[in-house]
Coordinates of N, CA and C and ligand atoms in Angstrom, one line a residue:
M1 N -21.3 0.8 112.1 CA -21.7 1.4 110.9 C -20.6 1.2 109.8
N2 N -21.1 1.0 108.6 CA -20.1 0.8 107.5 C -19.5 2.2 107.1
A3 N -18.2 2.1 106.7 CA -17.5 3.3 106.3 C -18.1 3.7 104.9
A4 N -18.0 5.0 104.5 CA -18.5 5.4 103.2 C -17.7 4.7 102.1
P5 N -18.4 4.2 101.0 CA -17.6 3.5 100.0 C -16.6 4.5 99.3
R6 N -15.5 3.9 98.8 CA -14.5 4.8 98.2 C -15.1 5.5 96.9
P7 N -14.6 6.7 96.6 CA -15.2 7.4 95.4 C -14.7 6.6 94.2
L8 N -15.6 6.5 93.1 CA -15.3 5.8 91.9 C -15.2 6.8 90.8
T9 N -14.3 6.6 89.8 CA -14.2 7.4 88.6 C -14.5 6.5 87.4
L10 N -15.5 6.9 86.6 CA -15.8 6.2 85.3 C -15.2 7.0 84.2
L11 N -14.4 6.3 83.3 CA -13.9 7.0 82.1 C -14.9 6.8 81.0
A12 N -15.5 7.9 80.6 CA -16.6 7.8 79.6 C -16.1 8.2 78.2
L13 N -16.1 7.2 77.3 CA -15.5 7.5 76.0 C -16.5 7.5 74.9
S14 N -16.6 8.6 74.2 CA -17.5 8.7 73.1 C -16.9 8.3 71.8
G15 N -17.7 7.5 71.1 CA -17.2 7.0 69.8 C -17.5 8.0 68.6
S16 N -17.9 9.2 69.0 CA -18.2 10.2 67.9 C -17.4 11.4 68.1
L17 N -17.0 12.0 67.0 CA -16.2 13.3 67.1 C -17.2 14.5 66.9
R18 N -18.4 14.3 66.5 CA -19.3 15.3 66.1 C -19.6 16.2 67.3
R19 N -19.5 17.6 67.1 CA -19.8 18.5 68.1 C -21.2 18.2 68.7
A20 N -22.2 18.0 67.8 CA -23.6 17.8 68.3 C -23.9 16.3 68.5
S21 N -22.9 15.5 68.7 CA -23.1 14.0 68.8 C -24.1 13.7 69.9
F22 N -25.0 12.8 69.6 CA -26.0 12.3 70.6 C -25.3 11.4 71.6
N23 N -24.2 10.7 71.2 CA -23.5 9.8 72.1 C -22.7 10.6 73.1
T24 N -22.1 11.7 72.6 CA -21.4 12.5 73.6 C -22.4 13.2 74.5
A25 N -23.5 13.6 74.0 CA -24.5 14.3 74.8 C -25.1 13.3 75.8
L26 N -25.2 12.0 75.5 CA -25.7 11.0 76.4 C -24.7 10.9 77.6
L27 N -23.4 10.9 77.3 CA -22.4 10.8 78.3 C -22.4 12.0 79.2
R28 N -22.6 13.2 78.5 CA -22.7 14.4 79.3 C -23.8 14.4 80.3
A29 N -24.9 13.8 79.8 CA -26.1 13.7 80.7 C -25.8 12.7 81.8
A30 N -25.0 11.6 81.5 CA -24.7 10.6 82.5 C -23.9 11.2 83.6
A31 N -23.0 12.2 83.3 CA -22.2 12.8 84.3 C -23.1 13.3 85.5
D32 N -24.3 13.8 85.1 CA -25.2 14.4 86.1 C -26.1 13.3 86.8
L33 N -26.0 12.1 86.3 CA -27.0 11.1 86.8 C -26.3 10.0 87.5
C34 N -25.0 10.1 87.8 CA -24.2 9.1 88.5 C -24.6 9.0 89.9
P35 N -24.5 7.9 90.5 CA -24.9 7.8 92.0 C -23.9 8.6 92.8
A36 N -24.2 8.8 94.0 CA -23.3 9.6 95.0 C -22.0 8.8 95.0
G37 N -20.9 9.6 95.0 CA -19.6 9.0 95.1 C -19.0 8.5 93.8
V38 N -19.7 8.7 92.7 CA -19.2 8.3 91.4 C -19.1 9.5 90.5
R39 N -17.9 9.7 90.0 CA -17.5 10.8 89.1 C -17.3 10.3 87.7
L40 N -17.8 11.0 86.7 CA -17.7 10.6 85.3 C -16.7 11.5 84.6
E41 N -15.7 11.0 84.0 CA -14.7 11.8 83.2 C -14.9 11.6 81.7
L42 N -15.4 12.6 81.0 CA -15.7 12.4 79.6 C -14.5 12.6 78.7
R43 N -14.3 11.7 77.8 CA -13.3 11.8 76.8 C -13.8 11.6 75.4
T44 N -13.2 12.2 74.4 CA -13.5 11.9 73.0 C -12.2 11.5 72.3
L45 N -12.2 11.2 71.1 CA -11.0 10.7 70.4 C -10.4 11.7 69.5
H46 N -10.8 13.0 69.7 CA -10.1 14.1 69.0 C -8.6 14.0 69.1
G47 N -7.9 14.2 68.0 CA -6.5 14.3 68.1 C -5.8 13.0 67.9
V48 N -6.5 11.9 67.9 CA -5.9 10.5 67.7 C -5.7 10.3 66.2
P49 N -4.5 10.1 65.8 CA -4.3 9.9 64.3 C -4.8 8.5 63.9
V50 N -4.9 8.4 62.6 CA -5.2 7.0 62.0 C -4.0 6.1 62.3
Y51 N -4.3 4.9 62.8 CA -3.3 4.0 63.2 C -2.4 3.6 62.0
D52 N -1.1 3.7 62.1 CA -0.2 3.4 61.1 C 1.0 2.8 61.8
G53 N 1.3 1.5 61.5 CA 2.4 0.9 62.1 C 3.8 1.5 61.9
D54 N 3.9 2.2 60.8 CA 5.2 2.9 60.5 C 5.3 4.1 61.5
L55 N 4.2 4.9 61.6 CA 4.2 6.0 62.5 C 4.5 5.5 63.9
E56 N 3.9 4.4 64.3 CA 4.2 3.9 65.7 C 5.7 3.5 65.8
A57 N 6.2 2.9 64.8 CA 7.6 2.4 64.9 C 8.6 3.6 64.9
E58 N 8.2 4.7 64.1 CA 9.2 5.8 64.0 C 9.0 6.8 65.1
Q59 N 7.8 7.0 65.6 CA 7.5 8.1 66.5 C 6.9 7.6 67.9
G60 N 6.7 6.4 68.0 CA 6.1 5.9 69.2 C 4.6 6.2 69.3
T61 N 4.1 6.0 70.5 CA 2.6 6.2 70.7 C 2.3 7.7 70.8
P62 N 1.4 8.2 70.0 CA 1.1 9.6 70.0 C 0.6 10.1 71.4
A63 N 0.9 11.3 71.8 CA 0.5 11.9 73.1 C -1.0 11.7 73.4
P64 N -1.9 12.0 72.5 CA -3.3 11.8 72.9 C -3.7 10.4 73.3
V65 N -3.0 9.4 72.7 CA -3.2 8.0 73.0 C -2.6 7.7 74.3
L66 N -1.4 8.2 74.6 CA -0.8 7.9 75.9 C -1.7 8.5 77.0
D67 N -2.3 9.7 76.8 CA -3.1 10.3 77.7 C -4.4 9.5 78.0
L68 N -5.0 9.1 76.9 CA -6.2 8.3 77.0 C -6.0 7.0 77.7
R69 N -4.9 6.3 77.4 CA -4.5 5.0 78.0 C -4.4 5.2 79.5
E70 N -3.7 6.2 79.9 CA -3.5 6.4 81.3 C -4.8 6.7 82.0
A71 N -5.7 7.5 81.3 CA -7.0 7.8 81.9 C -7.8 6.5 82.1
I72 N -7.7 5.6 81.1 CA -8.5 4.4 81.3 C -7.9 3.5 82.4
R73 N -6.5 3.5 82.4 CA -5.9 2.6 83.4 C -6.2 3.1 84.8
A74 N -6.3 4.4 85.0 CA -6.5 5.0 86.3 C -8.0 4.9 86.7
A75 N -8.9 4.7 85.8 CA -10.3 4.8 86.1 C -10.8 3.4 86.7
D76 N -11.8 3.5 87.5 CA -12.4 2.3 88.1 C -13.3 1.5 87.1
G77 N -13.8 2.2 86.1 CA -14.6 1.6 85.1 C -14.5 2.4 83.8
L78 N -14.8 1.7 82.7 CA -14.8 2.3 81.3 C -16.3 2.2 80.8
L79 N -16.8 3.3 80.4 CA -18.1 3.4 79.8 C -18.0 3.9 78.4
I80 N -18.4 3.1 77.4 CA -18.2 3.5 76.0 C -19.6 3.7 75.4
A81 N -19.8 4.9 74.8 CA -21.0 5.2 74.1 C -20.6 5.1 72.6
T82 N -21.2 4.2 71.9 CA -20.9 4.0 70.5 C -22.1 4.4 69.6
P83 N -21.8 5.2 68.6 CA -22.7 5.3 67.5 C -22.8 4.0 66.7
E84 N -23.7 3.9 65.7 CA -23.7 2.8 64.8 C -23.5 3.3 63.4
Y85 N -22.5 2.8 62.7 CA -22.3 3.2 61.3 C -22.4 1.9 60.5
N86 N -23.3 1.8 59.6 CA -23.4 0.6 58.7 C -23.4 -0.7 59.5
N87 N -24.2 -0.6 60.6 CA -24.4 -1.8 61.5 C -23.2 -2.2 62.2
S88 N -22.2 -1.3 62.4 CA -21.1 -1.7 63.2 C -20.5 -0.5 63.9
I89 N -19.4 -0.6 64.5 CA -18.8 0.6 65.3 C -18.1 1.5 64.3
P90 N -18.1 2.8 64.6 CA -17.4 3.7 63.7 C -15.9 3.5 63.7
G91 N -15.3 3.7 62.6 CA -13.9 3.5 62.4 C -13.1 4.3 63.5
V92 N -13.6 5.5 63.8 CA -12.9 6.4 64.8 C -12.8 5.6 66.1
L93 N -13.8 4.9 66.6 CA -13.8 4.2 67.8 C -12.9 3.0 67.8
K94 N -13.0 2.3 66.7 CA -12.1 1.1 66.5 C -10.7 1.5 66.5
N95 N -10.4 2.6 65.8 CA -9.0 3.1 65.6 C -8.5 3.5 67.0
G96 N -9.3 4.2 67.8 CA -8.9 4.7 69.1 C -8.6 3.5 70.0
L97 N -9.4 2.5 70.0 CA -9.2 1.3 70.8 C -7.9 0.5 70.3
D98 N -7.8 0.5 69.0 CA -6.6 -0.2 68.5 C -5.3 0.5 69.0
W99 N -5.3 1.8 68.9 CA -4.1 2.6 69.4 C -3.8 2.3 70.9
V100 N -4.9 2.4 71.7 CA -4.7 2.2 73.1 C -4.2 0.8 73.4
S101 N -4.5 -0.2 72.5 CA -4.1 -1.6 72.8 C -2.7 -1.9 72.4
R102 N -2.0 -0.8 71.9 CA -0.6 -1.0 71.4 C 0.4 -0.3 72.3
P103 N 1.6 -0.8 72.5 CA 2.0 -2.2 72.3 C 1.2 -3.1 73.3
P104 N 1.1 -4.4 73.0 CA 0.2 -5.2 73.8 C 0.4 -5.1 75.3
A105 N 1.6 -5.1 75.8 CA 1.9 -5.0 77.2 C 1.3 -3.7 77.8
E106 N 1.4 -2.7 77.1 CA 0.8 -1.4 77.6 C -0.7 -1.4 77.5
G107 N -1.2 -1.9 76.4 CA -2.7 -2.0 76.2 C -3.3 -2.8 77.4
K108 N -2.6 -3.9 77.7 CA -3.1 -4.7 78.8 C -3.3 -4.0 80.1
K109 N -2.4 -3.0 80.4 CA -2.5 -2.3 81.6 C -3.7 -1.4 81.7
A110 N -4.2 -1.0 80.5 CA -5.4 -0.2 80.4 C -6.7 -1.1 80.5
F111 N -6.7 -2.2 79.7 CA -7.9 -2.9 79.4 C -8.1 -4.2 80.3
F112 N -7.0 -4.9 80.6 CA -7.2 -6.2 81.2 C -8.0 -6.1 82.5
G113 N -9.1 -6.8 82.5 CA -9.9 -6.9 83.8 C -10.7 -5.6 84.1
K114 N -10.6 -4.6 83.2 CA -11.3 -3.3 83.5 C -12.8 -3.4 83.4
P115 N -13.5 -3.2 84.5 CA -15.0 -3.2 84.4 C -15.4 -2.2 83.3
T116 N -16.2 -2.7 82.3 CA -16.6 -2.0 81.1 C -18.1 -2.2 80.8
A117 N -18.7 -1.0 80.5 CA -20.1 -1.1 80.0 C -20.3 -0.3 78.7
V118 N -21.2 -0.7 77.9 CA -21.4 -0.1 76.6 C -22.9 0.4 76.5
L119 N -23.0 1.5 75.9 CA -24.4 2.0 75.5 C -24.2 2.7 74.2
G120 N -25.3 3.2 73.7 CA -25.2 3.9 72.4 C -26.6 4.6 72.0
A121 N -26.4 5.6 71.2 CA -27.6 6.4 70.7 C -27.6 6.6 69.2
T122 N -28.8 6.6 68.7 CA -28.9 6.8 67.2 C -30.3 7.5 67.0
P123 N -30.4 8.3 65.9 CA -31.7 8.8 65.5 C -32.5 7.7 64.9
G124 N -31.9 6.6 64.6 CA -32.6 5.4 64.0 C -33.5 4.7 65.0
G125 N -34.1 3.6 64.5 CA -35.0 2.9 65.3 C -34.5 1.7 66.1
F126 N -33.2 1.3 65.9 CA -32.7 0.1 66.5 C -31.7 0.3 67.5
G127 N -31.5 1.5 68.0 CA -30.8 1.8 69.2 C -29.3 1.4 69.3
T128 N -28.7 1.3 68.1 CA -27.2 0.8 68.1 C -27.0 -0.6 68.5
V129 N -28.1 -1.4 68.4 CA -27.9 -2.8 68.9 C -26.8 -3.5 68.1
Q130 N -26.7 -3.3 66.8 CA -25.6 -4.0 66.1 C -24.2 -3.5 66.4
S131 N -24.1 -2.2 66.5 CA -22.7 -1.7 66.9 C -22.3 -2.1 68.3
Q132 N -23.3 -2.1 69.2 CA -22.9 -2.6 70.6 C -22.5 -4.0 70.5
D133 N -23.2 -4.9 69.7 CA -22.7 -6.3 69.6 C -21.4 -6.4 69.0
A134 N -21.1 -5.6 67.9 CA -19.8 -5.6 67.3 C -18.7 -5.2 68.2
L135 N -19.0 -4.2 69.1 CA -18.0 -3.8 70.0 C -17.6 -4.9 71.0
L136 N -18.6 -5.7 71.3 CA -18.3 -6.8 72.3 C -17.1 -7.7 71.8
S137 N -17.1 -8.0 70.5 CA -16.0 -8.9 70.1 C -14.6 -8.2 70.2
V138 N -14.6 -6.9 70.1 CA -13.3 -6.2 70.3 C -13.0 -6.2 71.8
L139 N -14.0 -5.9 72.6 CA -13.7 -5.8 74.0 C -13.3 -7.2 74.6
R140 N -13.9 -8.3 74.0 CA -13.5 -9.6 74.5 C -12.0 -9.8 74.2
T141 N -11.5 -9.4 73.0 CA -10.1 -9.6 72.7 C -9.2 -8.7 73.7
L142 N -9.8 -7.6 74.1 CA -9.0 -6.7 75.0 C -9.1 -7.2 76.4
Q143 N -9.9 -8.2 76.7 CA -10.0 -8.9 78.0 C -10.5 -8.0 79.1
V144 N -11.4 -7.1 78.7 CA -12.0 -6.3 79.7 C -13.0 -7.2 80.5
E145 N -13.5 -6.6 81.6 CA -14.5 -7.3 82.4 C -15.8 -6.7 82.1
M146 N -16.6 -7.4 81.2 CA -17.8 -6.7 80.7 C -18.9 -6.8 81.7
W147 N -19.6 -5.7 81.8 CA -20.8 -5.7 82.7 C -22.1 -5.9 81.7
F148 N -22.8 -6.9 82.0 CA -24.0 -7.2 81.2 C -25.3 -7.0 82.0
G149 N -25.2 -6.3 83.1 CA -26.4 -6.2 84.0 C -27.4 -5.3 83.5
G150 N -27.1 -4.5 82.5 CA -28.1 -3.6 81.9 C -27.8 -3.3 80.4
R151 N -28.9 -2.9 79.7 CA -28.6 -2.5 78.3 C -29.3 -1.1 78.1
L152 N -28.6 -0.3 77.4 CA -29.2 1.0 77.0 C -29.0 1.3 75.6
M153 N -30.0 1.1 74.8 CA -30.0 1.3 73.4 C -31.0 2.4 73.1
V154 N -30.4 3.6 72.8 CA -31.2 4.8 72.6 C -31.6 5.0 71.2
S155 N -32.9 4.8 70.9 CA -33.4 5.0 69.5 C -34.0 6.4 69.5
R156 N -34.2 6.9 68.3 CA -34.9 8.2 68.1 C -34.2 9.3 68.9
A157 N -32.9 9.3 69.0 CA -32.2 10.2 69.9 C -32.5 11.7 69.5
N158 N -32.8 11.9 68.3 CA -33.1 13.3 67.9 C -34.3 13.9 68.5
T159 N -35.1 13.0 69.2 CA -36.3 13.5 69.9 C -36.1 13.6 71.4
L160 N -34.9 13.3 71.9 CA -34.7 13.2 73.3 C -33.8 14.2 73.9
F161 N -33.2 15.0 73.1 CA -32.2 16.1 73.5 C -32.7 17.4 72.9
D162 N -32.4 18.5 73.7 CA -32.8 19.8 73.1 C -31.7 20.3 72.2
A163 N -31.9 21.5 71.7 CA -30.9 22.0 70.7 C -29.5 22.2 71.2
E164 N -29.4 22.3 72.5 CA -28.1 22.5 73.2 C -27.5 21.1 73.6
G165 N -28.2 20.0 73.2 CA -27.7 18.7 73.5 C -28.0 18.2 74.9
R166 N -28.9 18.9 75.6 CA -29.3 18.5 77.0 C -30.4 17.4 76.9
L167 N -30.2 16.4 77.7 CA -31.2 15.3 77.7 C -32.5 15.8 78.4
T168 N -33.5 15.8 77.6 CA -34.8 16.3 78.1 C -35.8 15.2 78.4
D169 N -35.6 14.0 78.0 CA -36.5 12.9 78.1 C -36.4 12.3 79.5
A170 N -37.5 12.4 80.3 CA -37.5 11.9 81.7 C -37.3 10.4 81.8
A171 N -37.9 9.7 80.8 CA -37.8 8.2 80.8 C -36.4 7.8 80.6
L172 N -35.7 8.4 79.7 CA -34.3 8.0 79.4 C -33.4 8.5 80.6
Q173 N -33.7 9.6 81.2 CA -33.0 10.0 82.4 C -33.0 8.9 83.4
G174 N -34.2 8.4 83.6 CA -34.4 7.3 84.6 C -33.6 6.0 84.2
Q175 N -33.7 5.7 82.9 CA -33.0 4.5 82.5 C -31.5 4.6 82.6
L176 N -31.0 5.8 82.3 CA -29.6 6.1 82.4 C -29.1 6.1 83.9
R177 N -29.9 6.6 84.7 CA -29.6 6.6 86.2 C -29.5 5.2 86.7
D178 N -30.5 4.3 86.3 CA -30.4 2.9 86.7 C -29.2 2.2 86.1
F179 N -28.9 2.5 84.9 CA -27.8 1.8 84.2 C -26.5 2.2 85.0
L180 N -26.3 3.5 85.3 CA -25.1 3.9 86.0 C -25.0 3.3 87.4
A181 N -26.2 3.2 88.0 CA -26.2 2.7 89.4 C -25.9 1.2 89.4
G182 N -26.4 0.5 88.4 CA -26.1 -0.9 88.3 C -24.6 -1.2 88.0
F183 N -24.1 -0.4 87.1 CA -22.6 -0.6 86.7 C -21.8 -0.3 87.9
S184 N -22.1 0.8 88.6 CA -21.3 1.3 89.7 C -21.3 0.2 90.8
A185 N -22.5 -0.3 91.0 CA -22.7 -1.3 92.1 C -21.8 -2.6 91.8
Q186 N -21.8 -2.9 90.5 CA -21.0 -4.1 90.1 C -19.5 -3.8 90.4
I187 N -19.0 -2.6 90.1 CA -17.6 -2.3 90.4 C -17.4 -2.4 91.9
R188 N -18.3 -1.9 92.7 CA -18.1 -2.0 94.1 C -18.2 -3.4 94.6
R189 N -19.0 -4.3 94.0 CA -19.0 -5.7 94.3 C -17.6 -6.3 94.0
G190 N -17.0 -5.9 92.9 CA -15.7 -6.4 92.5 C -14.7 -6.0 93.6
D191 N -14.8 -4.8 94.1 CA -13.9 -4.3 95.2 C -14.0 -5.3 96.4
R192 N -15.2 -5.7 96.7 CA -15.4 -6.6 97.9 C -14.8 -8.0 97.7
D193 N -14.9 -8.4 96.4 CA -14.4 -9.8 96.0 C -12.9 -9.8 96.0
E194 N -12.2 -8.7 96.0 CA -10.7 -8.7 95.8 C -10.0 -9.2 97.1
Ligands
FNR201 C1 -25.0 6.2 60.1 N1 -26.1 6.1 60.9 C2 -26.6 4.9 61.3 N2 -27.6 4.8 62.3 C3 -28.0 3.5 62.7 O1 -28.8 3.4 63.6 N3 -27.5 2.4 62.0 C4 -26.6 2.5 61.0 O2 -26.2 1.4 60.5 C5 -26.2 3.7 60.6 N4 -25.2 3.9 59.6 C6 -24.6 5.1 59.4 C7 -23.4 5.1 58.6 C8 -22.7 6.3 58.5 C9 -21.5 6.3 57.7 C10 -23.1 7.5 59.2 C11 -22.4 8.7 59.1 C12 -24.3 7.4 60.0 C13 -26.7 7.3 61.5 C14 -26.0 7.6 62.9 O3 -26.7 6.9 63.9 C15 -26.1 9.1 63.2 O4 -25.3 9.9 62.3 C16 -25.7 9.5 64.6 O5 -26.1 10.8 64.9 C17 -24.3 9.2 64.9 O6 -24.0 9.3 66.2 P1 -23.5 10.7 66.9 O7 -22.5 11.4 66.1 O8 -24.8 11.6 67.0 O9 -23.1 10.4 68.3

């Protein structure tokens, strides 16, 4: 009989700071829909200052960035939920990824080869398709290991969550469960290939 697979941790990063963020709510829902043996750790980018090379040179990497970088490094996979602002990723998310990528040798420890999946939610009709695509070019530069086995573009998000931000739509619950199962299975396949 096969031994039980090792537990996995997914670092789930929301690209929104909003308390009532649909993207953060989507990741909160994801925490309850992960397959057995997979734990999701939710992070936001609160407390991360605007990147400034002078600040970096004079004070080093800010503590919230060090903390996030270590959490990504330690995780088995990175799951990013991105809003779409003007057909691209929010500055907050780009800023956070830029900070974590600095200095390059440290950024590499977090991102290089990290299994990564992207999803996103919007009240609009196009499901963050453009911001997800824009995020790919950043993630390519960071040399993550992208998972393309599923896509989750959540349109009309304002109709899918209740006033407390709980995901109430059964169809989306199923899609999210499948997405998480597919991503987790890919990480486990990577384990076997090593
Ligand atoms: C938006 N929004 C938006 N939505 C979209 O689908 N495509 C877009 O290009 C934009 N552009 C845009 C620009 C700016 C500056 C803002 C503030 C918003 C709407 C956006 O999807 C909505 O505010 C979401 O609720 C943001 O995600 P969170 O905060 O709910 O996770």
